[in-house]
Coordinates of C-alpha atoms in Angstrom, one line a residue:
X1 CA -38.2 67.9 -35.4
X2 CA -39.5 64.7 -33.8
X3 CA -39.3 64.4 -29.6
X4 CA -37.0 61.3 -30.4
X5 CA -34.2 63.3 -32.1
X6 CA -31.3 65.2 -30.6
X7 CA -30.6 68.8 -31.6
X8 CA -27.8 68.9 -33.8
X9 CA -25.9 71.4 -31.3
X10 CA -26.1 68.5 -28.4
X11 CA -23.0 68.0 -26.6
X12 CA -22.1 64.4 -27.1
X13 CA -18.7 65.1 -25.2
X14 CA -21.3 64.9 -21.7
X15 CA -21.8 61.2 -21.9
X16 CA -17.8 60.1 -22.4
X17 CA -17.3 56.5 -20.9
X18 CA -13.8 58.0 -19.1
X19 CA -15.8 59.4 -16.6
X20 CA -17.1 55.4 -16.2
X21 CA -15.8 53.7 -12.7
X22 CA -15.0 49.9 -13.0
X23 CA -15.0 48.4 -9.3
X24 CA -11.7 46.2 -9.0
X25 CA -11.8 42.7 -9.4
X26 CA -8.1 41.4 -8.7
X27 CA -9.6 37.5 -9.6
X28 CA -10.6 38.4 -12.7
X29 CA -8.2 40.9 -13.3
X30 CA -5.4 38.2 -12.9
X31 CA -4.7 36.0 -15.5
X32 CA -4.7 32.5 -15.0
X33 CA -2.3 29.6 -15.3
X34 CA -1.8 26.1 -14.5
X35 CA 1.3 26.8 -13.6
X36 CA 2.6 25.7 -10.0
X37 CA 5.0 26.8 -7.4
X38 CA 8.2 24.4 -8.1
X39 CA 9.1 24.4 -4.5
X40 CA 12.6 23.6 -5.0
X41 CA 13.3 24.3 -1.2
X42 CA 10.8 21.2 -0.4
X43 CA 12.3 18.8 2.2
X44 CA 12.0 14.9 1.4
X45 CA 10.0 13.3 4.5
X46 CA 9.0 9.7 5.1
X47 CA 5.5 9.5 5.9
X48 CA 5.1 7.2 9.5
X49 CA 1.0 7.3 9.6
X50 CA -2.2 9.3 8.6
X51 CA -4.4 9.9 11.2
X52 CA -7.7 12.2 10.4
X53 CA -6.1 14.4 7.8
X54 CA -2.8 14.8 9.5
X55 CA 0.5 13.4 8.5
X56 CA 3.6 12.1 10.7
X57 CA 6.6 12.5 8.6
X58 CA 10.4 12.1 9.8
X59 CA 12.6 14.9 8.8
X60 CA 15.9 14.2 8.0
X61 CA 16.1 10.2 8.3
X62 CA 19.4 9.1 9.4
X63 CA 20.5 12.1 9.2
X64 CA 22.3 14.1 12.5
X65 CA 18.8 16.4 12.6
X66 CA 16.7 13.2 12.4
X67 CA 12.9 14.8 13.5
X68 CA 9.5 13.8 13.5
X69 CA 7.3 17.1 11.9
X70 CA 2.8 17.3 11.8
X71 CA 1.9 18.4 8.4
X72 CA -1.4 18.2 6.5
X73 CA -1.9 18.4 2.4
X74 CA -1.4 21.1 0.0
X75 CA -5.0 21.5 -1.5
X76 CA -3.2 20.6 -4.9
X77 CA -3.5 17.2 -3.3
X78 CA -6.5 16.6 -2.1
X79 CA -7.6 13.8 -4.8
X80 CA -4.0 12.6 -4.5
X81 CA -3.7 9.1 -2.0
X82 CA -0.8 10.0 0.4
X83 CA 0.0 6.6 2.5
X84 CA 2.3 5.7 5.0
X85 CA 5.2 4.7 3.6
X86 CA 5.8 7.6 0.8
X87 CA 8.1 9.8 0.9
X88 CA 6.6 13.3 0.5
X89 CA 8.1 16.7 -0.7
X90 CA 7.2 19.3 2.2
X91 CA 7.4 22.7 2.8
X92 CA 6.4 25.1 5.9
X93 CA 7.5 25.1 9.1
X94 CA 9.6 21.4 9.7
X95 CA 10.7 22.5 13.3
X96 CA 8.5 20.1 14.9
X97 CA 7.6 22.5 17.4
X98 CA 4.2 22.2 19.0
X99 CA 1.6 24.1 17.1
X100 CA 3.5 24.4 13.9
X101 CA 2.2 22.3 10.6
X102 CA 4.2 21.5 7.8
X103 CA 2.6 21.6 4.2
X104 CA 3.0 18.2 2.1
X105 CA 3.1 19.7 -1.5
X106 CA 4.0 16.4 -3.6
X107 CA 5.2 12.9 -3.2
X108 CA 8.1 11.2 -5.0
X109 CA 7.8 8.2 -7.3
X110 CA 7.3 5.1 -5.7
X111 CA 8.8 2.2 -6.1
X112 CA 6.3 -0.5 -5.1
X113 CA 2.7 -0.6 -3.8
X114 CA 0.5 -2.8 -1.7
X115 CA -2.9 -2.6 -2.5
X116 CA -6.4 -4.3 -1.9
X117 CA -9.5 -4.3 -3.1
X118 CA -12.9 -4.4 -1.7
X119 CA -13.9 -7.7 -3.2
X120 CA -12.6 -9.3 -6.2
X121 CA -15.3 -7.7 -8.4
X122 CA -14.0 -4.5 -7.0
X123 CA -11.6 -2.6 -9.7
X124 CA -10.8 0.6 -7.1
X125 CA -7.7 0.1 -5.5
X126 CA -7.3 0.2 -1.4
X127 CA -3.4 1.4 -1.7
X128 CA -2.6 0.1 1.9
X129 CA 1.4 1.0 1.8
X130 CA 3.8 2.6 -0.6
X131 CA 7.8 2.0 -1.0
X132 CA 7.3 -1.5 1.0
X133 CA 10.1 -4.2 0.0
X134 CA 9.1 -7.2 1.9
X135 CA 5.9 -8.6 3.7
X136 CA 6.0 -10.7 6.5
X137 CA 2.8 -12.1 6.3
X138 CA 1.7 -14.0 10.1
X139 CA -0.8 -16.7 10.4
X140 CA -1.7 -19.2 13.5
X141 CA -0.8 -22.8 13.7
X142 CA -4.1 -22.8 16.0
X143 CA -6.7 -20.3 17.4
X144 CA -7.6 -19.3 14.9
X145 CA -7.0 -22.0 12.7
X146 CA -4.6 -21.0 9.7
X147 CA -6.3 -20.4 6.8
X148 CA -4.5 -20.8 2.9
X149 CA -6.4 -19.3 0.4
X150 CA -6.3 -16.1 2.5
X151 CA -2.7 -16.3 2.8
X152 CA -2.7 -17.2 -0.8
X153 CA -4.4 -13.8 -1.7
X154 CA -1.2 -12.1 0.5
X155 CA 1.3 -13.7 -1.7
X156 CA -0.6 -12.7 -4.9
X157 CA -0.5 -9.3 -3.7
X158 CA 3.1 -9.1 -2.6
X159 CA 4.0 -10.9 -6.2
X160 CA 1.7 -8.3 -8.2
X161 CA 3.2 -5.7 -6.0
X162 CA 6.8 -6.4 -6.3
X163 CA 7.3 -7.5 -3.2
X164 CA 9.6 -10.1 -1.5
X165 CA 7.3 -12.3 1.1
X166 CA 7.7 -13.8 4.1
X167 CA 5.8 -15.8 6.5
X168 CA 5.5 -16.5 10.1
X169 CA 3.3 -19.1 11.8
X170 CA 2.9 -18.5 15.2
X171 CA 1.4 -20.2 18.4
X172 CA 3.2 -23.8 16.7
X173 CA 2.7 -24.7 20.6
X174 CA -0.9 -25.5 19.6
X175 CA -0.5 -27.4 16.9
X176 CA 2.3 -29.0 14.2
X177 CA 2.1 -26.5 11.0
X178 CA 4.0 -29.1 8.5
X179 CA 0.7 -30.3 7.2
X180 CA -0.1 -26.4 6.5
X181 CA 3.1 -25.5 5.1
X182 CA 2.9 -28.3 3.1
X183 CA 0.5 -25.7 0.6
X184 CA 3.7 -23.2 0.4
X185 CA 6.5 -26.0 -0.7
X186 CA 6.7 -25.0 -4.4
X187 CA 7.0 -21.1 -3.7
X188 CA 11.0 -19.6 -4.5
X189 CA 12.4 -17.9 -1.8
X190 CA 9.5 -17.8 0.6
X191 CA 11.5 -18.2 4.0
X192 CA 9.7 -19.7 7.1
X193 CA 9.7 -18.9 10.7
X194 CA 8.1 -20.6 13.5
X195 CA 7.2 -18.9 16.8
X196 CA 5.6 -19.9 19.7
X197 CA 5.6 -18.7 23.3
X198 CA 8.2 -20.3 24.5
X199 CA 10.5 -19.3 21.2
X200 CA 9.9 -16.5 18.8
X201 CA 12.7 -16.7 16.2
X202 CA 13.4 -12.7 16.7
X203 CA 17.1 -12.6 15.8
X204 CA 16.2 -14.9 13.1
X205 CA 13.3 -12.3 11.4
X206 CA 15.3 -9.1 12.9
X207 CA 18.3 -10.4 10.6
X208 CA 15.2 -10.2 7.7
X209 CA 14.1 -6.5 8.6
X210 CA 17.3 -4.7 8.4
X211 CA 17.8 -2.5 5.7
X212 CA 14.3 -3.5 4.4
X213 CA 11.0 -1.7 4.6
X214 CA 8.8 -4.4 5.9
X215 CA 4.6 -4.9 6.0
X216 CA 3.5 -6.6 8.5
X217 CA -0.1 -8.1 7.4
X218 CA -2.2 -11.0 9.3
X219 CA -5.6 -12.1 10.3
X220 CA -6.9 -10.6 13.5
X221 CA -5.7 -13.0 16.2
X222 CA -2.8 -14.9 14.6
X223 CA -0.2 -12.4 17.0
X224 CA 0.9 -9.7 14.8
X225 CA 0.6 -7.4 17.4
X226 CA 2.4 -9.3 19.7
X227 CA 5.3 -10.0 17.0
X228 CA 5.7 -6.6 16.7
X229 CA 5.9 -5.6 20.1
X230 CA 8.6 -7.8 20.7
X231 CA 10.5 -7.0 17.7
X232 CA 9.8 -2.7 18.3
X233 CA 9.3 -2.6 22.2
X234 CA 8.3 1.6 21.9
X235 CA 5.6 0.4 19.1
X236 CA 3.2 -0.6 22.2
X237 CA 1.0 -1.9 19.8
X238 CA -2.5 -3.0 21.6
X239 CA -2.8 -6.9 21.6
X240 CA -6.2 -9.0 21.7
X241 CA -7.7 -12.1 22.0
X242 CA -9.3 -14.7 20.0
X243 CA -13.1 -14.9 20.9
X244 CA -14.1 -18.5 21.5
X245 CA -17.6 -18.5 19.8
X246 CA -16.6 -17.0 16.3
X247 CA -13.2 -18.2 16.4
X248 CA -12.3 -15.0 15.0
X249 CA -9.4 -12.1 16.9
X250 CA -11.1 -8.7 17.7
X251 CA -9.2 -5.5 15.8
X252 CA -6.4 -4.4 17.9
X253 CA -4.1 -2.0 15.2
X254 CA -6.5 0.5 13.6
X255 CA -4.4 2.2 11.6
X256 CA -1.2 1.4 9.5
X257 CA 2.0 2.8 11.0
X258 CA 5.8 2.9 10.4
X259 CA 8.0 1.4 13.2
X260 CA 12.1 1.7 13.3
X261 CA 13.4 -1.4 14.0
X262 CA 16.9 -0.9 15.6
X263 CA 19.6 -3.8 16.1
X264 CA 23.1 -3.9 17.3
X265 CA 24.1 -4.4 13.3
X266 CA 21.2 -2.4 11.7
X267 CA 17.8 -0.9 11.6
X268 CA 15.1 -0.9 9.0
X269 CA 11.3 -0.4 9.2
X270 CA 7.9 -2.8 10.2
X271 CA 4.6 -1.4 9.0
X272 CA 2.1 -2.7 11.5
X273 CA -0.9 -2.8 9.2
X274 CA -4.7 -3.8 10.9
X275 CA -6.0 -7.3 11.1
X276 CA -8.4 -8.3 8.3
X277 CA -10.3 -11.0 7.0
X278 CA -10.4 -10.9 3.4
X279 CA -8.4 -9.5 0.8
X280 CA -10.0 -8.5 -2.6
X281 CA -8.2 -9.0 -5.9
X282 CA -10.0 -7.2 -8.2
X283 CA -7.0 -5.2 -9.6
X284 CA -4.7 -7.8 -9.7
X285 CA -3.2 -8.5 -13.1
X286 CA -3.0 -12.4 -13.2
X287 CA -0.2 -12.3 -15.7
X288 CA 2.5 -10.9 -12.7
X289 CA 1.5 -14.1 -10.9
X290 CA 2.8 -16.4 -13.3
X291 CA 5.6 -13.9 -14.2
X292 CA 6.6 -14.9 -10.1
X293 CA 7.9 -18.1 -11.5
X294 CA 10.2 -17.5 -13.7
X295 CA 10.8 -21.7 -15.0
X296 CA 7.2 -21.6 -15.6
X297 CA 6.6 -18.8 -17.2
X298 CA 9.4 -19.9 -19.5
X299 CA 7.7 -22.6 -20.4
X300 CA 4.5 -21.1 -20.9
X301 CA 5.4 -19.0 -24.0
X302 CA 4.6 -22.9 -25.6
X303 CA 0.9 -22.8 -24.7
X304 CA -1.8 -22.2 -26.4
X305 CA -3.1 -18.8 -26.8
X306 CA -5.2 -18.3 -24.1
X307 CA -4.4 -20.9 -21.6
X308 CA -5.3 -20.6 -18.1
X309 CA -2.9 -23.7 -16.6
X310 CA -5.2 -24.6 -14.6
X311 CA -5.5 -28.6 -14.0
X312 CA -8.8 -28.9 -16.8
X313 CA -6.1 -26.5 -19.2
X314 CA -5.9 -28.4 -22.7
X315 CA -2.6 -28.7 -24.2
X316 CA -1.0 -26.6 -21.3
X317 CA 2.6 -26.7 -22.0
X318 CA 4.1 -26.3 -18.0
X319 CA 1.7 -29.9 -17.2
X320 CA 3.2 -31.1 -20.0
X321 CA 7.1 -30.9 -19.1
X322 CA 5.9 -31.2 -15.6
X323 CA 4.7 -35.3 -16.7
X324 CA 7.4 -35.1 -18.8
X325 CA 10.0 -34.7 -15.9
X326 CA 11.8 -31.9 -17.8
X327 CA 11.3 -29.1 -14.4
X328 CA 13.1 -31.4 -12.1
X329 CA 11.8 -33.3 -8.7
X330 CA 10.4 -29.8 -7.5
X331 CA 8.1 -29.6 -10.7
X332 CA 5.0 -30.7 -9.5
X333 CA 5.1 -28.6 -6.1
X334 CA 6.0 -25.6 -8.3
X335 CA 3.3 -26.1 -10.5
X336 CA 0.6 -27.1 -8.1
X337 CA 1.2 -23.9 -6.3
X338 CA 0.9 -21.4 -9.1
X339 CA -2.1 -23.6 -10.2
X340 CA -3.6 -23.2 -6.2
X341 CA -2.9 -19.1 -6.4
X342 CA -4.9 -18.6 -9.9
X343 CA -7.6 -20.7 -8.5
X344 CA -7.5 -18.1 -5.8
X345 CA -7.2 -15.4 -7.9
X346 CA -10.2 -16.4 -10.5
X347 CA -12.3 -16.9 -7.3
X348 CA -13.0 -20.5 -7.1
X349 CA -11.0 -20.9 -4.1
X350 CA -12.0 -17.8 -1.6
X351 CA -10.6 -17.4 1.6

């Protein structure tokens, strides 16, 4: 018999795997799924602000147990944007007790967003605010001086976005606007306020806010802050100055936060956003621009394939029934403007 072979009379029954020990491993053991808890007994909570990973919801808006709750993101969530503005699905303790944390496991549809992008190169969205229905967009008269492509680039992305604009020029103490607002004659619906020290029109824009969920955007310096302040005395809102080298306001609002507004015959919501100087376009889909008049656009489906209706445009059907006199004595303002925001928009006319 060779050394290598087993006697025939060997026990095999001595090396049975039963007597084998498998260490538990409940992970692997488990089977996995995509599924995910349903969380049917999520409250609905409007987000207020974001501040470093924590999110200031109110519980229960309008409602007799109206309450403001801390939470933070499930980690479902992590790659998901949550802005102020949305209104989120949470779960978790929603006392608002201090020390507890709520836990934002989703976010419901929205119905509009205001985004930005870095520069108009830039195809990554900034989402700044979600489920916003107006913007009140403020700009100086003087100090700074008021500058129109940059509150062109607003209005493109409130039109892109959905959104109902308004504007406010303030400090008109300084300096007559009309020239200014001259730019803004061919825009629908764009409705004007003036403000200055001595009269800011608050009845006039409080009228505006109610029932509406309102962004508040503007250059540093123009008196956003100051707007707001007097419109929302609790907001509190830290106001600066203009600096008389640069011409340019320091950064007062930091961060972009929901404020009730409250009148004797409603309330609604301002969004104080922070001050910035430009106001990138990159995802911007120039078609919703033109889609803002809706004359024009009309009259577009007659152009060429391709046509850009800018003034060097050949064959461009809206200049023609402009010269033509067919869109009435407001024709040429109309077209002018749409012609000055997709100069803005292509990037020959930068703020």
């Amino acid at each position: 018999m060779n050394w290598w072979e087993a006697p025939e009379d060997e026990d095999d029954d001595d090396f049975d795997e039963s007597d084998i020990r498998v260490r538990p491993n409940p992970k692997a053991n488990r089977p996995r799924t995509k599924r995910r808890p349903v969380h049917a007994d999520a409250q609905i909570a409007r987000v207020l602000g974001v501040d470093r990973g924590r999110y200031t919801v109110l519980v229960d808006e309008d409602g007799s147990d109206e309450h403001l709750v801390l939470a933070t993101r499930a980690r479902d969530l992590r790659t998901q944007p949550i802005v102020t503005g949305d209104r989120a699905r949470i779960v978790g303790d929603s006392t608002g007790d201090d020390g507890t944390l709520a836990r934002i496991v989703g976010i419901q549809e929205r119905t509009s967003l205001l985004r930005r992008s870095a520069d108009d190169t830039d195809q990554v969205e900034r989402i700044i605010v979600a489920n916003a229905d107006q913007m009140l967009i403020v700009v100086a008269a003087a100090d700074p001086e008021p500058r129109p492509r940059l509150v062109d680039r607003y209005l493109i992305a409130a039109l892109d976005a959905g959104i109902h604009p308004l504007l406010v020029v303030t400090k008109t103490d300084l300096a007559d606007p009309t020239s200014f607002l001259g730019h803004f004659e061919g825009l629908d619906r764009l409705e004007i306020f003036r403000s200055s020290p001595e009269g800011m029109p608050l009845e006039a824009i409080g009228r505006r806010l109610e029932g509406h969920s309102t962004v508040f955007v503007g250059h540093s310096g123009v008196g956003k802050s100051t707007l707001v302040n007097a419109l929302v005395p609790s907001a509190l809102r830290a106001t600066g100055h203009v600096n008389e080298v640069t011409g340019r306001g320091r950064h007062t609002s930091s961060s972009t936060v929901s404020l009730r507004y409250q009148s004797t015959d409603g309330r609604g919501w301002v969004i104080d956003t922070p001050g910035v100087r430009s106001f990138g376009l990159g995802h911007v889909d120039p078609a919703s621009i033109l889609a803002a008049f809706t004359d024009l656009a009309a009259v577009a489906e007659e152009c060429p394939r391709g046509c850009t209706h800018l003034r060097d445009a050949p064959d461009c059907a809206i200049a023609e029934a402009v010269a033509e006199g067919r869109l009435g004595d407001r024709g040429m303002a109309r077209l002018d403007s749409l012609q000055r925001l997709l100069t803005t928009f292509s990037g020959d006319g930068r703020a």
